[in-house]
Amino acid sequence: MPTISDLRTTIVDIPSLRPHRFASHQIDMQSYLVVAVDIDGGPTGVGEGVSPGGPWWGGESIEGQQAVIDGYLAPIVIGSSVQPIGQLMSRIDTVVHANHFAKAAVEMAVYDALGQVLEQPLHALLSTGRHRDHLPVRWALSAGDEDEVADEANQRLRLGHRSLKFKMGALEPTQDIARLGRLLDRLDGPARIQVDPNGTWDRRTAMWALAELEALGVAVLEQPLPRHDLHGMRLLTERSVSVVLMADESVCTPVDAQRAACLGAGDAVAVKPGKAGGLHAARLVGEIAGVGGMRRFGGTALESSIGTAASAHLCAALDGLEEDSELVGPQLLADDLVAQPLEYADGSLRVPDGPGLGITVDWDRVDKYTRR
Ligand code: MN
């Protein structure tokens, strides 16, 4: 197998099409760390580090990921064989603890390079078979202006999306539930509804809200409680009649998935490469959660087309993605980093089928958005 001759990192800042409001943060621009690995005499693989709206979600900033990769991961990666990737990641783990988003960015680039060397799409490297070629996308709405959110929701239903995700937690809980009720009344058609307060509720608020959400016909409640409160998540899961309790912040790694499944802390898991520490680890999260009887959701950290393509391959490789995906990242950006945009149609994302990630990075546009 060929060796990796170089690794480069570049921070890019891309404007958003519209502000994306979370419980306590708003994004007007997205920053990404583009990681490129050169194979000796061969292709270049690309990966992407993300930190949606800064380090509040996962603790890692884009700038920190660059420092960790340049200072500690690159010296291990450069000169290594492109395969086996597991061995390379094990060596990285002995030098750097945690830093999951940074490790995921590097692993993604190496996987892309390996796929190009072997002329295999990434989903084929992650799985014994591709289980789907289109991923239904649950459209993610901002917690911002109510009229704009209602218009966008109906526009997305017209485009073929069959499920919607509403961010919550930006308002006081009774106002927030009332806002959601008004928004659901304004929908022009049926949709599977998910809400995500990003861990901003306490147990009493979540118990109360669960009954209210059930009455509103909400299907999925994502991460109501702080990430460490697995026992609270179990209480909610036991109490819920119809609402699926989904773990996001509380289940990042395979060990987290094993713990949540054993404890009954949730009915579902959002699977994401960044928080897991890579595609291989994220696939394990999905497999463990599935074996533990939990539903799987193809989550997003609002990646650009690079990271979104990687997540699409991961979702395609997972058998039975019971809660669809939310791979909306590129559609929230005013521009793209790839020559051919990912294909969205009828509310679904087509899984790329070329070697590796199946995308071609437009390096002129990477240069245009490079932070100086
Ligand atoms: Mn979430």
Coordinates of C-alpha atoms and ligand atoms in Angstrom, one line a residue:
M1 CA 0.0 0.0 0.0
P2 CA 1.2 3.5 -0.8
T3 CA 2.3 5.9 1.9
I4 CA 1.0 9.3 2.8
S5 CA 3.6 12.0 1.8
D6 CA 2.0 15.2 3.1
L7 CA -0.9 16.6 5.2
R8 CA -2.1 20.2 5.0
T9 CA -4.8 22.0 6.9
T10 CA -6.7 25.1 5.9
I11 CA -9.4 27.1 7.8
V12 CA -12.2 28.4 5.5
D13 CA -15.1 30.7 6.5
I14 CA -18.2 30.4 4.3
P15 CA -21.2 32.7 4.7
S16 CA -24.6 31.1 5.6
L17 CA -27.7 31.5 3.4
R18 CA -29.7 32.4 6.6
P19 CA -28.9 32.6 10.3
H20 CA -29.3 29.3 12.1
R21 CA -30.5 29.8 15.7
F22 CA -29.8 27.1 18.3
A23 CA -30.9 27.3 22.0
S24 CA -28.2 29.7 22.9
H25 CA -26.1 30.4 19.8
Q26 CA -26.6 31.7 16.3
I27 CA -24.6 31.0 13.2
D28 CA -24.3 33.5 10.3
M29 CA -21.1 31.9 8.9
Q30 CA -19.7 28.4 9.0
S31 CA -16.0 27.7 9.6
Y32 CA -14.4 24.5 8.4
L33 CA -11.0 22.9 8.6
V34 CA -10.1 21.4 5.2
V35 CA -7.6 18.5 5.6
A36 CA -5.7 17.3 2.6
V37 CA -3.5 14.2 2.6
D38 CA -1.3 13.5 -0.4
I39 CA -0.5 9.9 -1.4
D40 CA 3.0 9.3 -2.7
G41 CA 2.7 9.5 -6.5
G42 CA -1.1 9.2 -6.2
P43 CA -4.3 11.0 -5.3
T44 CA -5.1 13.6 -2.6
G45 CA -7.7 12.7 0.0
V46 CA -9.8 15.4 1.7
G47 CA -11.5 15.5 5.1
E48 CA -13.3 18.2 7.0
G49 CA -13.2 19.4 10.6
V50 CA -16.4 21.1 12.0
S51 CA -17.3 23.0 15.1
P52 CA -20.9 24.2 14.5
G53 CA -21.1 27.8 15.8
G54 CA -17.9 27.4 17.9
P55 CA -16.8 25.0 20.7
W56 CA -20.1 25.1 22.7
W57 CA -21.3 21.8 21.2
G58 CA -18.2 19.5 21.4
G59 CA -15.5 21.6 23.1
E60 CA -13.3 21.7 20.1
S61 CA -12.8 24.9 18.1
I62 CA -11.7 25.0 14.4
E63 CA -8.5 26.7 15.5
G64 CA -7.8 24.1 18.1
Q65 CA -8.4 21.3 15.6
Q66 CA -5.8 22.8 13.3
A67 CA -3.3 23.1 16.1
V68 CA -3.8 19.5 17.3
I69 CA -3.6 18.2 13.7
D70 CA -0.6 20.2 12.6
G71 CA 1.3 19.7 15.8
Y72 CA 0.5 16.2 16.8
L73 CA -1.4 14.1 14.2
A74 CA 0.4 15.2 11.0
P75 CA 3.8 13.8 12.2
I76 CA 2.1 10.4 12.8
V77 CA 0.2 10.4 9.5
I78 CA 3.0 11.6 7.2
G79 CA 5.0 8.6 6.2
S80 CA 2.3 6.1 7.3
S81 CA 0.8 3.6 5.0
V82 CA -2.7 4.5 3.8
Q83 CA -3.9 1.1 5.1
P84 CA -4.8 -0.2 7.6
I85 CA -6.6 2.9 8.8
G86 CA -7.5 1.3 12.1
Q87 CA -3.8 0.9 12.9
L88 CA -3.1 4.5 12.1
M89 CA -5.9 5.7 14.3
S90 CA -4.8 3.5 17.1
R91 CA -1.3 5.1 17.0
I92 CA -3.0 8.5 17.0
D93 CA -5.0 7.5 20.1
T94 CA -1.8 6.7 22.0
V95 CA -0.5 10.2 21.4
V96 CA -3.7 12.3 21.6
H97 CA -6.7 11.7 23.9
A98 CA -10.2 12.8 22.9
N99 CA -10.1 15.6 20.2
H100 CA -12.7 13.6 18.3
F101 CA -13.6 16.2 15.6
A102 CA -9.9 16.6 14.8
K103 CA -9.3 12.9 14.5
A104 CA -12.4 12.5 12.4
A105 CA -11.2 15.1 10.0
V106 CA -7.9 13.3 9.5
E107 CA -9.5 9.8 9.3
M108 CA -11.9 11.2 6.6
A109 CA -9.1 12.4 4.5
V110 CA -7.2 9.1 4.7
Y111 CA -10.4 7.2 3.9
D112 CA -11.0 9.4 0.9
A113 CA -7.4 8.7 -0.3
L114 CA -7.8 5.0 0.3
G115 CA -11.0 4.9 -1.6
Q116 CA -9.4 6.6 -4.5
V117 CA -6.4 4.2 -4.4
L118 CA -8.7 1.1 -4.3
E119 CA -11.2 2.8 -6.7
Q120 CA -14.0 2.1 -4.2
P121 CA -16.7 4.4 -2.8
L122 CA -16.4 5.1 0.9
H123 CA -19.6 3.2 1.7
A124 CA -18.1 0.1 0.3
L125 CA -15.1 0.4 2.6
L126 CA -17.3 0.9 5.6
S127 CA -19.8 -1.9 5.0
T128 CA -20.4 -5.3 3.4
G129 CA -23.1 -3.7 1.3
R130 CA -24.8 -0.4 0.4
H131 CA -28.2 -0.4 2.0
R132 CA -29.6 2.7 0.3
D133 CA -28.7 5.1 -2.5
H134 CA -31.0 8.0 -1.4
L135 CA -31.3 9.4 2.1
P136 CA -34.5 11.1 3.1
V137 CA -33.5 14.4 4.7
R138 CA -35.3 15.7 7.8
W139 CA -35.2 19.5 7.2
A140 CA -33.6 21.4 10.2
L141 CA -35.2 24.7 11.0
S142 CA -33.8 27.6 13.0
A143 CA -35.1 28.6 16.4
G144 CA -35.3 32.2 14.9
D145 CA -38.1 34.3 13.5
E146 CA -41.5 32.5 13.6
D147 CA -42.9 33.7 10.2
E148 CA -39.6 32.9 8.5
V149 CA -39.5 29.4 10.0
A150 CA -43.2 28.7 9.0
D151 CA -42.5 29.8 5.4
E152 CA -39.3 27.8 5.2
A153 CA -41.1 24.7 6.7
N154 CA -43.9 24.8 4.1
Q155 CA -41.4 25.5 1.3
R156 CA -39.5 22.4 2.4
L157 CA -42.7 20.3 2.5
R158 CA -43.4 21.4 -1.1
L159 CA -39.9 20.3 -2.1
G160 CA -40.7 16.8 -0.9
H161 CA -39.3 16.7 2.7
R162 CA -41.5 14.5 4.8
S163 CA -40.1 15.3 8.2
L164 CA -39.0 18.5 10.0
K165 CA -36.7 19.3 12.9
F166 CA -37.4 22.3 15.1
K167 CA -34.7 23.8 17.3
M168 CA -36.0 24.6 20.8
G169 CA -34.5 26.0 24.0
A170 CA -34.0 29.7 22.9
L171 CA -37.2 30.7 24.7
E172 CA -38.6 30.1 28.2
P173 CA -40.3 26.6 28.0
T174 CA -44.0 27.5 28.1
Q175 CA -43.4 30.1 25.4
D176 CA -41.3 27.7 23.4
I177 CA -44.1 25.0 23.5
A178 CA -46.7 27.6 22.5
R179 CA -44.4 28.8 19.6
L180 CA -44.1 25.2 18.4
G181 CA -47.9 24.7 18.6
R182 CA -48.4 27.8 16.5
L183 CA -45.8 26.6 13.9
L184 CA -47.3 23.1 13.7
D185 CA -50.8 24.7 13.1
R186 CA -49.3 26.6 10.1
L187 CA -47.9 23.5 8.4
D188 CA -49.6 22.9 5.0
G189 CA -49.2 19.1 5.1
P190 CA -48.3 16.1 7.3
A191 CA -44.8 15.7 8.6
R192 CA -42.9 13.6 11.1
I193 CA -41.8 16.2 13.7
Q194 CA -38.6 16.2 15.8
V195 CA -37.5 18.8 18.3
D196 CA -34.1 19.5 19.8
P197 CA -33.5 21.8 22.8
N198 CA -29.8 20.9 22.8
G199 CA -29.8 19.8 26.5
T200 CA -31.1 23.0 27.9
W201 CA -34.0 21.6 29.9
D202 CA -33.9 20.2 33.5
R203 CA -35.7 17.0 34.5
R204 CA -38.9 18.7 35.6
T205 CA -39.1 20.9 32.5
A206 CA -38.5 17.9 30.3
M207 CA -41.2 15.8 32.1
W208 CA -43.7 18.6 31.7
A209 CA -42.7 19.2 28.1
L210 CA -42.8 15.5 27.1
A211 CA -46.6 15.5 27.9
E212 CA -47.1 18.7 25.9
L213 CA -45.1 17.4 23.0
E214 CA -47.1 14.2 23.0
A215 CA -50.3 16.2 22.8
L216 CA -48.9 18.1 19.9
G217 CA -48.1 14.9 18.0
V218 CA -44.3 15.4 18.1
A219 CA -42.6 12.1 17.1
V220 CA -39.0 12.6 18.3
L221 CA -37.5 14.6 21.3
E222 CA -33.7 15.0 20.8
Q223 CA -31.4 15.6 23.8
P224 CA -33.8 17.4 26.2
L225 CA -31.4 17.1 29.2
P226 CA -27.7 17.9 29.8
R227 CA -25.4 15.4 28.2
H228 CA -24.3 13.8 31.4
D229 CA -27.8 13.0 32.7
L230 CA -28.3 9.5 31.4
H231 CA -30.5 8.5 34.4
G232 CA -32.8 11.4 33.6
M233 CA -32.9 10.3 29.9
R234 CA -33.9 6.8 31.2
L235 CA -36.7 8.3 33.3
L236 CA -38.1 10.2 30.2
T237 CA -37.8 7.1 28.0
E238 CA -39.7 5.0 30.5
R239 CA -42.4 7.7 30.9
S240 CA -42.9 8.4 27.2
V241 CA -45.9 6.8 25.5
S242 CA -45.4 7.9 21.9
V243 CA -42.4 10.2 21.7
V244 CA -39.0 8.7 20.7
L245 CA -36.2 10.0 23.0
M246 CA -33.1 10.6 20.9
A247 CA -29.6 11.0 22.4
D248 CA -27.2 13.4 20.6
E249 CA -24.7 15.1 22.9
S250 CA -25.0 12.2 25.4
V251 CA -23.9 9.5 22.9
C252 CA -20.8 10.5 21.0
T253 CA -18.5 7.4 21.0
P254 CA -19.1 3.6 20.8
V255 CA -18.6 3.3 24.6
D256 CA -21.3 6.0 25.1
A257 CA -23.7 4.0 22.8
Q258 CA -23.0 0.8 24.8
R259 CA -23.7 2.6 28.1
A260 CA -26.9 4.3 26.8
A261 CA -28.2 1.0 25.3
C262 CA -27.6 -1.0 28.5
L263 CA -29.2 1.7 30.7
G264 CA -32.2 2.2 28.4
A265 CA -31.3 5.9 28.3
G266 CA -33.1 6.8 25.0
D267 CA -34.8 5.1 22.1
A268 CA -32.6 6.5 19.4
V269 CA -29.2 7.9 18.7
A270 CA -27.9 10.6 16.3
V271 CA -24.9 9.1 14.6
K272 CA -22.2 11.6 13.5
P273 CA -18.6 11.0 12.5
G274 CA -17.2 14.2 14.2
K275 CA -18.3 13.6 17.7
A276 CA -17.5 9.8 17.5
G277 CA -13.9 10.4 16.4
G278 CA -14.3 9.2 12.9
L279 CA -16.3 7.2 10.4
H280 CA -15.2 3.8 11.7
A281 CA -16.1 4.8 15.3
A282 CA -19.5 6.3 14.1
R283 CA -20.3 3.1 12.3
L284 CA -19.6 1.3 15.6
V285 CA -22.0 3.7 17.4
G286 CA -24.6 2.9 14.8
E287 CA -24.1 -0.9 15.1
I288 CA -24.0 -1.0 18.9
A289 CA -27.1 1.2 19.2
G290 CA -28.9 -1.0 16.6
V291 CA -27.9 -4.2 18.4
G292 CA -29.1 -2.5 21.6
G293 CA -32.5 -2.0 20.1
M294 CA -32.1 1.8 19.5
R295 CA -33.2 3.6 16.4
R296 CA -30.5 5.3 14.3
F297 CA -30.6 8.9 12.8
G298 CA -28.0 10.2 10.4
G299 CA -27.0 13.3 12.3
T300 CA -25.2 16.5 11.1
A301 CA -22.8 19.0 12.6
L302 CA -23.7 21.2 9.6
E303 CA -20.8 20.0 7.5
S304 CA -20.1 21.4 4.0
S305 CA -20.3 19.1 1.0
I306 CA -17.1 17.4 2.1
G307 CA -18.2 16.2 5.5
T308 CA -21.8 15.7 4.3
A309 CA -20.6 13.4 1.6
A310 CA -18.7 11.4 4.3
S311 CA -21.8 11.2 6.5
A312 CA -23.9 10.1 3.5
H313 CA -21.5 7.2 2.8
L314 CA -21.7 6.3 6.5
C315 CA -25.6 6.4 6.5
A316 CA -25.6 4.3 3.3
A317 CA -23.4 1.7 5.0
L318 CA -25.7 1.4 8.0
D319 CA -28.4 -1.2 7.7
G320 CA -31.7 0.2 8.8
L321 CA -31.4 3.9 9.4
E322 CA -34.8 4.0 11.2
E323 CA -35.0 7.8 11.7
D324 CA -33.6 8.9 8.3
S325 CA -31.0 11.7 8.2
E326 CA -30.6 15.5 8.7
L327 CA -27.8 16.0 6.2
V328 CA -28.7 19.6 5.4
G329 CA -25.3 21.3 5.8
P330 CA -24.5 22.3 2.2
Q331 CA -28.0 23.7 1.7
L332 CA -27.5 26.2 4.4
L333 CA -24.3 27.7 2.8
A334 CA -24.1 30.6 0.3
D335 CA -21.4 28.7 -1.6
D336 CA -19.7 25.3 -1.8
L337 CA -16.2 23.8 -1.8
V338 CA -16.9 21.2 -4.4
A339 CA -17.0 21.4 -8.2
Q340 CA -20.3 19.4 -8.5
P341 CA -22.7 20.1 -5.7
L342 CA -24.3 17.1 -3.9
E343 CA -27.6 16.1 -5.4
Y344 CA -30.7 16.9 -3.5
A345 CA -34.1 15.9 -5.0
D346 CA -37.6 15.2 -3.5
G347 CA -36.4 15.9 0.0
S348 CA -33.6 13.3 -0.3
L349 CA -29.8 13.4 -0.7
R350 CA -28.3 11.1 -3.3
V351 CA -25.4 9.1 -1.9
P352 CA -22.3 9.8 -4.1
D353 CA -20.9 6.8 -5.9
G354 CA -17.5 7.8 -7.1
P355 CA -14.2 6.5 -5.5
G356 CA -13.6 7.7 -1.9
L357 CA -16.0 10.5 -0.9
G358 CA -17.1 10.7 -4.5
I359 CA -16.6 14.5 -4.7
T360 CA -14.1 16.8 -6.4
V361 CA -12.9 19.7 -4.2
D362 CA -12.7 23.1 -6.0
W363 CA -9.4 24.3 -4.6
D364 CA -9.9 27.8 -6.1
R365 CA -13.0 28.2 -3.9
V366 CA -11.1 26.8 -0.9
D367 CA -8.6 29.5 -1.6
K368 CA -11.3 32.2 -1.9
Y369 CA -12.7 31.4 1.5
T370 CA -9.4 30.7 3.3
R371 CA -9.0 32.7 6.5
R372 CA -6.1 35.1 6.1
Ligands
MN1 MN -28.8 17.8 18.3

